[in-house]
XYZ file of C-alpha atoms in Angstrom:
371
model
C 15.072 -94.072 -88.627
C 14.414 -93.659 -84.931
C 11.358 -95.485 -83.315
C 10.161 -95.086 -79.913
C 8.697 -97.923 -77.818
C 8.463 -95.950 -74.754
C 7.110 -92.303 -74.073
C 9.564 -91.445 -71.243
C 12.036 -88.774 -72.135
C 15.702 -89.391 -71.777
C 17.212 -88.528 -68.336
C 18.841 -85.272 -67.691
C 20.729 -83.541 -64.752
C 22.561 -80.376 -64.114
C 26.305 -80.321 -65.131
C 28.302 -81.903 -67.683
C 28.345 -85.657 -67.479
C 30.253 -88.706 -69.111
C 29.616 -90.073 -72.702
C 27.345 -92.981 -73.508
C 28.010 -96.500 -72.802
C 28.258 -98.393 -76.146
C 27.885 -102.334 -76.343
C 28.847 -103.984 -79.636
C 31.294 -106.191 -81.154
C 30.279 -104.825 -84.726
C 33.520 -102.812 -85.813
C 31.419 -100.924 -88.543
C 28.703 -100.016 -86.306
C 31.326 -99.113 -83.639
C 33.245 -96.917 -86.102
C 29.910 -95.093 -86.822
C 28.797 -94.641 -83.019
C 32.255 -93.359 -82.171
C 32.117 -90.809 -85.295
C 28.709 -89.616 -83.897
C 29.978 -89.468 -80.233
C 32.825 -87.226 -81.471
C 30.572 -85.012 -83.359
C 28.408 -84.643 -79.960
C 31.742 -83.838 -77.859
C 31.166 -87.053 -75.913
C 33.655 -89.643 -74.757
C 32.022 -93.010 -74.599
C 32.925 -96.061 -72.733
C 32.800 -99.292 -75.024
C 32.190 -102.876 -73.956
C 31.594 -105.901 -76.139
C 29.042 -107.244 -73.645
C 26.990 -106.144 -70.595
C 29.580 -104.490 -68.292
C 30.469 -106.350 -65.087
C 29.130 -105.108 -61.871
C 26.145 -102.660 -61.620
C 28.027 -99.200 -62.175
C 28.480 -98.992 -65.666
C 25.118 -99.886 -67.010
C 23.095 -97.820 -64.481
C 25.211 -94.911 -64.148
C 26.026 -94.022 -67.819
C 23.814 -91.113 -69.101
C 22.690 -93.419 -71.928
C 23.315 -96.924 -73.363
C 23.923 -97.540 -77.051
C 23.378 -101.388 -77.715
C 24.301 -102.649 -81.071
C 21.817 -105.293 -82.321
C 24.786 -108.006 -82.345
C 24.968 -107.599 -78.660
C 21.218 -107.382 -77.681
C 21.278 -111.081 -76.522
C 24.307 -110.714 -74.463
C 22.691 -107.811 -72.526
C 19.428 -109.787 -71.468
C 18.979 -109.512 -67.772
C 20.517 -106.111 -67.500
C 18.775 -103.635 -65.039
C 15.846 -101.813 -66.342
C 16.728 -98.030 -66.825
C 15.716 -95.106 -69.265
C 17.990 -94.099 -71.991
C 18.565 -97.614 -73.574
C 18.534 -97.633 -77.319
C 19.098 -100.473 -79.840
C 21.103 -99.609 -82.868
C 22.020 -101.421 -86.207
C 22.330 -100.731 -89.995
C 19.793 -103.428 -91.192
C 16.613 -101.880 -91.873
C 14.928 -105.221 -92.041
C 16.682 -107.099 -89.118
C 14.283 -109.781 -87.861
C 13.135 -109.874 -84.304
C 14.507 -106.225 -83.608
C 11.415 -105.359 -81.475
C 11.537 -108.680 -79.385
C 15.213 -107.838 -78.870
C 14.355 -104.488 -77.792
C 11.860 -105.476 -75.275
C 14.129 -107.987 -73.916
C 16.981 -105.306 -72.869
C 14.360 -102.672 -72.007
C 15.379 -100.252 -74.883
C 13.214 -97.239 -75.437
C 14.311 -96.595 -78.990
C 15.275 -98.758 -82.017
C 17.540 -96.725 -84.224
C 18.726 -97.685 -87.900
C 21.983 -95.722 -89.222
C 22.375 -93.818 -91.099
C 18.770 -92.478 -91.161
C 18.904 -91.669 -87.419
C 22.281 -90.243 -87.300
C 21.287 -86.404 -86.821
C 18.752 -87.156 -84.247
C 21.222 -89.723 -82.391
C 23.888 -86.877 -82.226
C 21.644 -84.554 -80.538
C 20.511 -87.130 -77.914
C 24.278 -88.083 -77.204
C 25.059 -84.378 -76.741
C 22.050 -83.841 -74.710
C 22.934 -86.942 -72.463
C 26.695 -85.778 -72.025
C 25.936 -82.282 -71.219
C 23.179 -82.988 -68.715
C 20.780 -80.742 -70.316
C 18.286 -79.422 -68.087
C 16.226 -75.958 -67.813
C 17.451 -73.808 -70.786
C 18.859 -70.476 -69.777
C 16.606 -67.389 -69.407
C 17.843 -65.448 -72.543
C 17.186 -61.675 -72.496
C 18.207 -59.345 -75.532
C 19.025 -55.769 -75.159
C 18.294 -53.374 -78.254
C 18.910 -49.680 -78.313
C 15.875 -47.486 -79.546
C 18.517 -45.340 -81.177
C 22.327 -45.158 -81.698
C 24.045 -44.371 -78.194
C 20.925 -45.189 -76.101
C 22.971 -47.365 -73.844
C 21.813 -50.870 -74.675
C 25.262 -52.195 -74.582
C 25.763 -50.703 -71.077
C 22.516 -52.226 -69.775
C 23.391 -55.738 -71.427
C 26.781 -55.923 -69.532
C 25.199 -54.617 -66.360
C 22.520 -57.394 -66.514
C 25.363 -59.993 -67.115
C 27.721 -58.566 -64.395
C 24.700 -58.468 -61.962
C 23.642 -61.963 -62.689
C 26.911 -63.487 -62.558
C 27.549 -61.700 -59.327
C 24.378 -63.436 -57.845
C 25.958 -66.793 -58.504
C 24.152 -67.595 -61.657
C 25.691 -69.115 -64.506
C 25.919 -66.392 -67.058
C 26.938 -65.830 -70.678
C 26.966 -62.245 -72.370
C 26.880 -62.545 -76.215
C 27.735 -59.814 -78.391
C 25.321 -59.705 -81.458
C 26.369 -56.628 -83.103
C 29.427 -57.045 -85.527
C 29.827 -53.064 -85.963
C 29.513 -52.416 -82.011
C 33.404 -52.516 -81.445
C 33.196 -55.714 -79.175
C 31.267 -55.821 -76.027
C 34.606 -57.240 -74.262
C 35.856 -53.661 -74.236
C 33.066 -52.568 -71.913
C 34.287 -55.232 -69.441
C 37.955 -54.371 -69.939
C 38.728 -57.763 -71.518
C 39.727 -57.046 -75.212
C 42.930 -58.626 -74.660
C 41.492 -61.602 -72.637
C 42.310 -65.007 -74.185
C 39.533 -66.814 -75.734
C 37.432 -67.393 -78.675
C 35.479 -64.730 -80.633
C 32.601 -64.866 -83.085
C 35.091 -65.054 -86.231
C 36.037 -68.459 -84.618
C 32.544 -69.715 -84.963
C 31.615 -68.361 -88.442
C 31.856 -71.811 -90.054
C 30.127 -73.703 -87.264
C 27.476 -76.130 -88.640
C 24.931 -78.416 -86.981
C 25.166 -78.713 -83.162
C 27.761 -76.801 -81.084
C 28.681 -78.338 -77.772
C 27.562 -76.066 -74.741
C 30.343 -77.222 -72.383
C 33.057 -76.763 -75.196
C 31.645 -73.459 -76.015
C 31.780 -72.028 -72.553
C 35.317 -73.213 -72.057
C 36.646 -71.706 -75.190
C 35.325 -68.095 -74.315
C 36.961 -65.498 -72.279
C 36.157 -65.486 -68.524
C 35.407 -61.908 -67.111
C 34.006 -60.762 -63.826
C 32.533 -64.237 -63.148
C 30.777 -64.583 -66.477
C 31.795 -65.943 -70.022
C 31.891 -63.386 -72.966
C 31.333 -63.978 -76.631
C 32.365 -60.937 -78.430
C 33.569 -59.582 -81.841
C 37.326 -59.372 -82.695
C 39.124 -56.335 -83.691
C 40.200 -57.960 -87.012
C 38.404 -57.705 -90.121
C 34.664 -58.035 -90.116
C 33.531 -61.408 -90.555
C 30.112 -62.468 -91.627
C 28.543 -65.156 -89.048
C 25.802 -66.910 -91.244
C 22.513 -67.579 -89.686
C 22.977 -71.330 -89.043
C 26.188 -70.485 -86.930
C 24.382 -67.963 -85.034
C 21.699 -69.979 -84.262
C 23.949 -73.031 -83.323
C 26.040 -71.137 -81.060
C 23.160 -69.298 -79.259
C 21.402 -72.621 -78.783
C 24.567 -74.109 -77.258
C 24.619 -71.250 -74.919
C 20.950 -71.702 -73.912
C 21.436 -75.320 -73.089
C 24.021 -74.324 -70.286
C 21.234 -73.119 -68.271
C 21.429 -69.918 -65.916
C 21.082 -66.814 -67.937
C 22.293 -65.453 -71.389
C 22.268 -61.789 -72.155
C 22.616 -60.836 -75.831
C 23.487 -57.210 -76.906
C 21.712 -56.815 -80.256
C 21.962 -54.353 -83.209
C 19.191 -52.075 -84.104
C 18.763 -53.636 -87.717
C 17.217 -56.954 -88.231
C 18.840 -59.370 -90.629
C 18.728 -63.178 -91.228
C 21.274 -63.730 -88.591
C 19.753 -61.533 -85.968
C 16.346 -62.877 -86.623
C 17.709 -66.357 -85.580
C 18.837 -64.751 -82.340
C 15.542 -63.026 -81.622
C 13.765 -66.352 -82.247
C 15.561 -67.758 -79.274
C 14.839 -65.003 -76.795
C 12.556 -65.230 -73.998
C 12.404 -61.404 -73.498
C 13.615 -58.238 -75.502
C 14.234 -55.075 -73.815
C 14.235 -51.853 -75.901
C 16.098 -49.017 -74.387
C 14.793 -45.889 -75.375
C 15.967 -42.232 -74.325
C 13.070 -39.858 -73.245
C 13.221 -37.682 -76.509
C 10.855 -37.381 -79.355
C 13.213 -38.346 -82.133
C 14.616 -41.273 -80.077
C 10.957 -42.668 -79.521
C 10.451 -42.247 -83.222
C 13.334 -44.036 -84.103
C 12.533 -46.743 -81.644
C 9.313 -47.147 -83.089
C 10.933 -48.441 -86.199
C 13.075 -50.887 -84.375
C 10.286 -52.173 -82.418
C 8.152 -52.791 -85.606
C 11.054 -54.831 -87.088
C 12.025 -56.739 -84.003
C 8.372 -57.548 -83.023
C 7.893 -59.470 -86.234
C 10.268 -62.145 -84.770
C 10.067 -61.566 -80.899
C 6.839 -62.045 -79.161
C 7.719 -60.324 -75.800
C 9.389 -56.949 -76.355
C 9.233 -54.235 -73.350
C 10.630 -50.610 -73.060
C 13.333 -49.602 -70.680
C 12.947 -45.708 -70.553
C 16.041 -43.703 -69.937
C 16.017 -40.003 -68.739
C 16.565 -37.152 -68.716
C 13.175 -36.470 -70.441
C 11.901 -33.913 -72.873
C 9.322 -31.508 -71.594
C 5.956 -33.375 -70.824
C 7.619 -36.769 -71.409
C 8.160 -39.510 -68.804
C 8.778 -43.396 -68.752
C 4.920 -44.062 -68.918
C 4.609 -41.698 -71.899
C 7.434 -43.479 -73.623
C 6.194 -47.063 -73.196
C 2.396 -45.833 -74.238
C 3.605 -43.983 -77.486
C 5.633 -47.097 -78.514
C 2.577 -49.606 -77.541
C 4.898 -51.721 -75.399
C 4.877 -52.840 -71.804
C 7.318 -50.835 -69.511
C 9.791 -52.912 -68.063
C 11.363 -50.095 -65.939
C 13.372 -46.789 -66.007
C 17.054 -47.073 -66.323
C 18.712 -44.964 -63.545
C 21.417 -42.557 -64.244
C 24.632 -43.389 -62.728
C 27.268 -40.788 -61.884
C 30.785 -41.505 -62.680
C 29.912 -44.657 -64.764
C 32.522 -43.736 -67.440
C 35.363 -42.935 -64.999
C 34.546 -46.297 -63.337
C 34.982 -48.161 -66.678
C 38.219 -46.243 -67.182
C 39.253 -47.670 -63.901
C 38.404 -51.302 -64.956
C 34.928 -51.421 -63.286
C 32.352 -52.606 -65.575
C 28.776 -51.455 -65.779
C 26.834 -52.755 -62.901
C 30.351 -53.445 -61.217
C 29.207 -51.518 -58.105
C 26.699 -53.630 -56.315
C 25.208 -50.580 -54.554
C 25.128 -48.546 -57.616
C 21.850 -47.364 -59.109
C 22.402 -49.574 -62.271
C 23.274 -52.743 -60.308
C 20.130 -52.109 -58.194
C 17.914 -51.815 -61.303
C 19.485 -55.101 -62.953
C 19.241 -56.876 -59.443
C 15.410 -56.316 -59.356
C 14.882 -57.088 -63.034
C 16.645 -60.457 -62.456
C 14.309 -61.101 -59.271
C 11.273 -60.453 -61.276
C 12.359 -62.213 -64.358
C 13.747 -65.466 -62.667
C 10.494 -65.519 -60.764
C 8.445 -65.586 -63.834
C 7.007 -62.366 -63.484
C 9.043 -59.790 -65.475
C 7.133 -56.500 -64.464
C 5.023 -54.738 -66.982
C 3.727 -51.177 -66.727
C 4.635 -49.459 -63.421
C 7.844 -51.293 -62.789
C 10.811 -49.641 -61.933
């Protein structure tokens, strides 16, 4: 049970921070709090009484005071993020103790464990504004969705933004191949298949291959592994908590795992070649995707069949036009030479992606007429 006696939110900040300050002499309570900190990926500082000096109490991202130690913490400086924690559901004077130490929450274990793990992880990670999360989907096979996803991620990273590229298609062959990183050390999706509960954002980022200034979560080349929806949701949520941008390369089908990803997207881009068959196929993809994703936009790709253009494609699908994907001569040759899509800052593809991010990060991803 977690009960609040203040409306202020816990303090957050950019970047990873230390773990909470724990103040208690209750061995059983301390064991439980250490276990919860471990689950949250945080390393706490433990004291039996109010730390001497001003640094520890004021600077910790959050403070967990055992109900056995409340009297010893009287007189501490008032600060946000103080919680009074115990096991006894009927402890007398608990609210008086909470007021005396300036606690915002009164927690009773084990009822509040799940909630407390999330708060510890948030404080330790310094959770701020979540990442702008963009999914890229092909209207038909070979539409160029993976190429665009890579280019968006490479372009965002080159501009200095914290960037993660997530491969959401287990049958796509591994998006790390497009980046020339199929042999790069780091974890892949099969390593997260059994993830349950919360995944630490910092630990996720540090475990993934670093390629071209960004982190990449791809599929391996071994036997196909099913990643259950809870694991998919937990991993993407961890990526989003890091801030910056997250780009997800999505399959054309929508199953339960893909639906978990779609639910966390801020925006979807549907890449559609300018052909009647491609538009017909994209309409089915859009119908399934739009059941979960509220903001889906078209990226049209030439060359176009007679009588078609980017506006016609978007109008036929009944979706806003996010832009027209330019052709980039020599793209395949550049990839063979180790340069990823969007790797040339002056190339048409990189310029398209730069313009997209400028609009998206300003809160105004362009609709009809954007290019």
